[in-house]
Amino acid sequence: MKAKSIKFFSPQENLPKGEVTKSKAKPAGYISATGKIVLPVAALEELGIEADSTRFKIGTDQGKRKINTVYLIPSTENTDTFELVKSGRGYVIPLAIILKQGGVAFDTTKYTFTATPFNYEDGVVGYELALASSEPKPAYTGKPRGRKPKAVEQEG
């Protein structure tokens, strides 16, 4: 008889591995019905943005028709930059015309975003705002796939 190759376990392998840590939610905000990007104070603090002194260059992916991502790049220049404006419990950046031209229907649909820091150039940390709509996905209208449903006999 041939000997089987068996892998044996040790008691240390059965011990739990460290504590499970929950990942912290990314800072989030939303686009108001008037076309303003709203950043709550908590999100600004978490990202380390000084709202009163920071100005941003704002952009989106080049070559795309619809805006799905907005990029905020901190800038020291005063030309071609946007500033945060205090409004209610947070700060806003008014972008109604740019968002409308980019195909974001903020007046009919509620849009939220999560802010993710990324390295831009020369050590500058930018922020990527990934837009997500609260509207459910449209129903599939293409060709039906799979088996055809059985014909139900009608009583009459």
mmCIF file of C-alpha atoms in Angstrom:
data_model
loop_
_atom_site.group_PDB
_atom_site.id
_atom_site.type_symbol
_atom_site.label_atom_id
_atom_site.label_comp_id
_atom_site.label_asym_id
_atom_site.label_seq_id
_atom_site.Cartn_x
_atom_site.Cartn_y
_atom_site.Cartn_z
ATOM 1 C CA MET A 1 0.000 0.000 0.000
ATOM 2 C CA LYS A 2 1.146 3.493 -0.862
ATOM 3 C CA ALA A 3 1.392 6.053 1.980
ATOM 4 C CA LYS A 4 -0.967 9.037 1.669
ATOM 5 C CA SER A 5 0.363 12.553 1.933
ATOM 6 C CA ILE A 6 -1.484 14.235 4.792
ATOM 7 C CA LYS A 7 -1.222 17.823 5.973
ATOM 8 C CA PHE A 8 -1.375 18.090 9.759
ATOM 9 C CA PHE A 9 -2.514 21.175 11.678
ATOM 10 C CA SER A 10 -1.021 22.682 14.800
ATOM 11 C CA PRO A 11 -2.993 24.131 17.741
ATOM 12 C CA GLN A 12 -1.634 27.622 16.869
ATOM 13 C CA GLU A 13 -3.390 27.505 13.498
ATOM 14 C CA ASN A 14 -6.734 27.160 15.274
ATOM 15 C CA LEU A 15 -6.309 30.369 17.289
ATOM 16 C CA PRO A 16 -8.162 33.502 16.054
ATOM 17 C CA LYS A 17 -6.017 35.950 14.130
ATOM 18 C CA GLY A 18 -5.956 39.396 15.810
ATOM 19 C CA GLU A 19 -9.069 41.459 16.256
ATOM 20 C CA VAL A 20 -11.254 42.204 13.282
ATOM 21 C CA THR A 21 -11.206 45.934 12.631
ATOM 22 C CA LYS A 22 -13.999 47.588 10.778
ATOM 23 C CA SER A 23 -12.872 49.846 7.986
ATOM 24 C CA LYS A 24 -13.812 53.432 8.574
ATOM 25 C CA ALA A 25 -16.327 54.863 6.141
ATOM 26 C CA LYS A 26 -14.888 57.260 3.596
ATOM 27 C CA PRO A 27 -15.823 60.913 3.962
ATOM 28 C CA ALA A 28 -18.977 61.638 1.998
ATOM 29 C CA GLY A 29 -21.132 64.502 0.807
ATOM 30 C CA TYR A 30 -23.855 65.208 -1.723
ATOM 31 C CA ILE A 31 -24.900 67.492 -4.554
ATOM 32 C CA SER A 32 -27.761 69.802 -3.619
ATOM 33 C CA ALA A 33 -30.820 70.389 -5.800
ATOM 34 C CA THR A 34 -29.339 73.779 -6.743
ATOM 35 C CA GLY A 35 -26.093 72.297 -8.104
ATOM 36 C CA LYS A 36 -23.741 72.852 -5.177
ATOM 37 C CA ILE A 37 -21.217 70.277 -4.005
ATOM 38 C CA VAL A 38 -21.897 70.046 -0.250
ATOM 39 C CA LEU A 39 -19.038 68.979 2.016
ATOM 40 C CA PRO A 40 -19.994 68.534 5.688
ATOM 41 C CA VAL A 41 -17.579 69.860 8.320
ATOM 42 C CA ALA A 42 -16.869 66.297 9.531
ATOM 43 C CA ALA A 43 -15.774 65.247 6.030
ATOM 44 C CA LEU A 44 -13.493 68.288 5.717
ATOM 45 C CA GLU A 45 -11.877 67.528 9.083
ATOM 46 C CA GLU A 46 -11.383 63.875 8.143
ATOM 47 C CA LEU A 47 -9.719 64.883 4.871
ATOM 48 C CA GLY A 48 -7.621 67.551 6.610
ATOM 49 C CA ILE A 49 -8.929 70.481 4.539
ATOM 50 C CA GLU A 50 -8.866 73.990 5.997
ATOM 51 C CA ALA A 51 -12.119 75.362 4.612
ATOM 52 C CA ASP A 52 -11.379 79.072 5.089
ATOM 53 C CA SER A 53 -8.031 79.181 3.313
ATOM 54 C CA THR A 54 -8.039 76.362 0.738
ATOM 55 C CA ARG A 55 -8.881 76.986 -2.916
ATOM 56 C CA PHE A 56 -9.364 74.202 -5.463
ATOM 57 C CA LYS A 57 -8.840 73.563 -9.126
ATOM 58 C CA ILE A 58 -11.811 71.456 -10.203
ATOM 59 C CA GLY A 59 -11.739 68.949 -13.033
ATOM 60 C CA THR A 60 -13.127 65.705 -14.365
ATOM 61 C CA ASP A 61 -11.979 62.819 -16.555
ATOM 62 C CA GLN A 62 -10.943 64.062 -19.986
ATOM 63 C CA GLY A 63 -12.795 62.612 -22.966
ATOM 64 C CA LYS A 64 -15.919 61.610 -21.037
ATOM 65 C CA ARG A 65 -19.323 63.029 -21.944
ATOM 66 C CA LYS A 66 -20.974 62.477 -18.572
ATOM 67 C CA ILE A 67 -19.390 63.516 -15.288
ATOM 68 C CA ASN A 68 -18.962 60.507 -12.993
ATOM 69 C CA THR A 69 -15.993 61.793 -11.004
ATOM 70 C CA VAL A 70 -15.052 65.292 -9.879
ATOM 71 C CA TYR A 71 -11.460 66.013 -8.877
ATOM 72 C CA LEU A 72 -10.551 68.703 -6.329
ATOM 73 C CA ILE A 73 -6.889 69.735 -6.464
ATOM 74 C CA PRO A 74 -5.712 72.208 -3.777
ATOM 75 C CA SER A 75 -4.025 75.243 -5.323
ATOM 76 C CA THR A 76 -2.277 78.343 -4.025
ATOM 77 C CA GLU A 77 -3.148 80.397 -7.105
ATOM 78 C CA ASN A 78 -6.147 82.712 -7.060
ATOM 79 C CA THR A 79 -6.861 82.411 -10.777
ATOM 80 C CA ASP A 80 -8.990 79.576 -12.175
ATOM 81 C CA THR A 81 -9.727 78.238 -8.676
ATOM 82 C CA PHE A 82 -12.887 77.740 -6.643
ATOM 83 C CA GLU A 83 -13.292 78.479 -2.942
ATOM 84 C CA LEU A 84 -15.397 76.797 -0.280
ATOM 85 C CA VAL A 85 -18.369 78.905 0.805
ATOM 86 C CA LYS A 86 -19.880 78.491 4.290
ATOM 87 C CA SER A 87 -23.484 77.325 4.073
ATOM 88 C CA GLY A 88 -25.535 75.887 6.905
ATOM 89 C CA ARG A 89 -23.704 73.032 8.627
ATOM 90 C CA GLY A 90 -21.043 72.616 5.979
ATOM 91 C CA TYR A 91 -19.266 74.186 3.058
ATOM 92 C CA VAL A 92 -20.321 74.258 -0.582
ATOM 93 C CA ILE A 93 -18.786 74.800 -4.008
ATOM 94 C CA PRO A 94 -21.354 76.157 -6.502
ATOM 95 C CA LEU A 95 -20.972 74.229 -9.784
ATOM 96 C CA ALA A 96 -24.510 74.199 -11.233
ATOM 97 C CA ILE A 97 -23.615 75.143 -14.825
ATOM 98 C CA ILE A 98 -20.610 72.797 -15.049
ATOM 99 C CA LEU A 99 -22.571 69.850 -13.620
ATOM 100 C CA LYS A 100 -25.567 70.532 -15.888
ATOM 101 C CA GLN A 101 -23.294 70.599 -18.969
ATOM 102 C CA GLY A 102 -21.689 67.358 -17.779
ATOM 103 C CA GLY A 103 -24.999 65.512 -17.746
ATOM 104 C CA VAL A 104 -25.568 65.472 -13.978
ATOM 105 C CA ALA A 105 -29.328 65.936 -13.433
ATOM 106 C CA PHE A 106 -28.988 67.167 -9.843
ATOM 107 C CA ASP A 107 -32.391 68.899 -9.927
ATOM 108 C CA THR A 108 -34.291 65.616 -10.453
ATOM 109 C CA THR A 109 -31.978 63.019 -8.872
ATOM 110 C CA LYS A 110 -30.166 63.000 -5.533
ATOM 111 C CA TYR A 111 -26.429 62.463 -6.019
ATOM 112 C CA THR A 112 -24.014 61.498 -3.257
ATOM 113 C CA PHE A 113 -20.259 61.035 -3.403
ATOM 114 C CA THR A 114 -17.393 59.584 -1.446
ATOM 115 C CA ALA A 115 -14.149 61.532 -1.216
ATOM 116 C CA THR A 116 -10.926 59.592 -1.716
ATOM 117 C CA PRO A 117 -7.502 61.255 -1.401
ATOM 118 C CA PHE A 118 -5.006 60.515 -4.190
ATOM 119 C CA ASN A 119 -1.513 61.712 -5.072
ATOM 120 C CA TYR A 120 -1.593 64.251 -7.871
ATOM 121 C CA GLU A 121 1.748 65.655 -9.006
ATOM 122 C CA ASP A 122 4.702 67.053 -7.047
ATOM 123 C CA GLY A 123 3.429 65.658 -3.749
ATOM 124 C CA VAL A 124 0.069 67.457 -3.959
ATOM 125 C CA VAL A 125 -2.785 65.412 -2.508
ATOM 126 C CA GLY A 126 -5.996 65.778 -4.506
ATOM 127 C CA TYR A 127 -9.463 64.497 -3.727
ATOM 128 C CA GLU A 128 -11.549 62.265 -5.985
ATOM 129 C CA LEU A 129 -15.318 62.638 -5.558
ATOM 130 C CA ALA A 130 -16.976 59.550 -7.078
ATOM 131 C CA LEU A 131 -20.617 60.436 -7.838
ATOM 132 C CA ALA A 132 -23.369 57.908 -7.200
ATOM 133 C CA SER A 133 -27.048 58.443 -7.899
ATOM 134 C CA SER A 134 -29.769 57.315 -5.505
ATOM 135 C CA GLU A 135 -32.001 56.410 -8.451
ATOM 136 C CA PRO A 136 -32.442 52.649 -8.986
ATOM 137 C CA LYS A 137 -30.950 51.043 -12.061
ATOM 138 C CA PRO A 138 -33.289 51.136 -15.073
ATOM 139 C CA ALA A 139 -35.042 47.897 -16.003
ATOM 140 C CA TYR A 140 -33.327 45.714 -18.595
ATOM 141 C CA THR A 141 -35.045 46.209 -21.934
ATOM 142 C CA GLY A 142 -32.843 44.042 -24.135
ATOM 143 C CA LYS A 143 -33.465 40.630 -25.607
ATOM 144 C CA PRO A 144 -34.823 38.137 -23.062
ATOM 145 C CA ARG A 145 -32.378 35.338 -22.262
ATOM 146 C CA GLY A 146 -32.790 31.839 -20.930
ATOM 147 C CA ARG A 147 -35.707 29.428 -21.135
ATOM 148 C CA LYS A 148 -39.051 30.586 -22.351
ATOM 149 C CA PRO A 149 -41.761 30.530 -19.666
ATOM 150 C CA LYS A 150 -44.229 27.655 -19.893
ATOM 151 C CA ALA A 151 -47.573 28.557 -21.392
ATOM 152 C CA VAL A 152 -50.164 28.782 -18.620
ATOM 153 C CA GLU A 153 -53.405 27.006 -19.461
ATOM 154 C CA GLN A 154 -56.363 29.308 -19.205
ATOM 155 C CA GLU A 155 -59.626 28.068 -17.790
ATOM 156 C CA GLY A 156 -62.663 29.073 -19.705
#
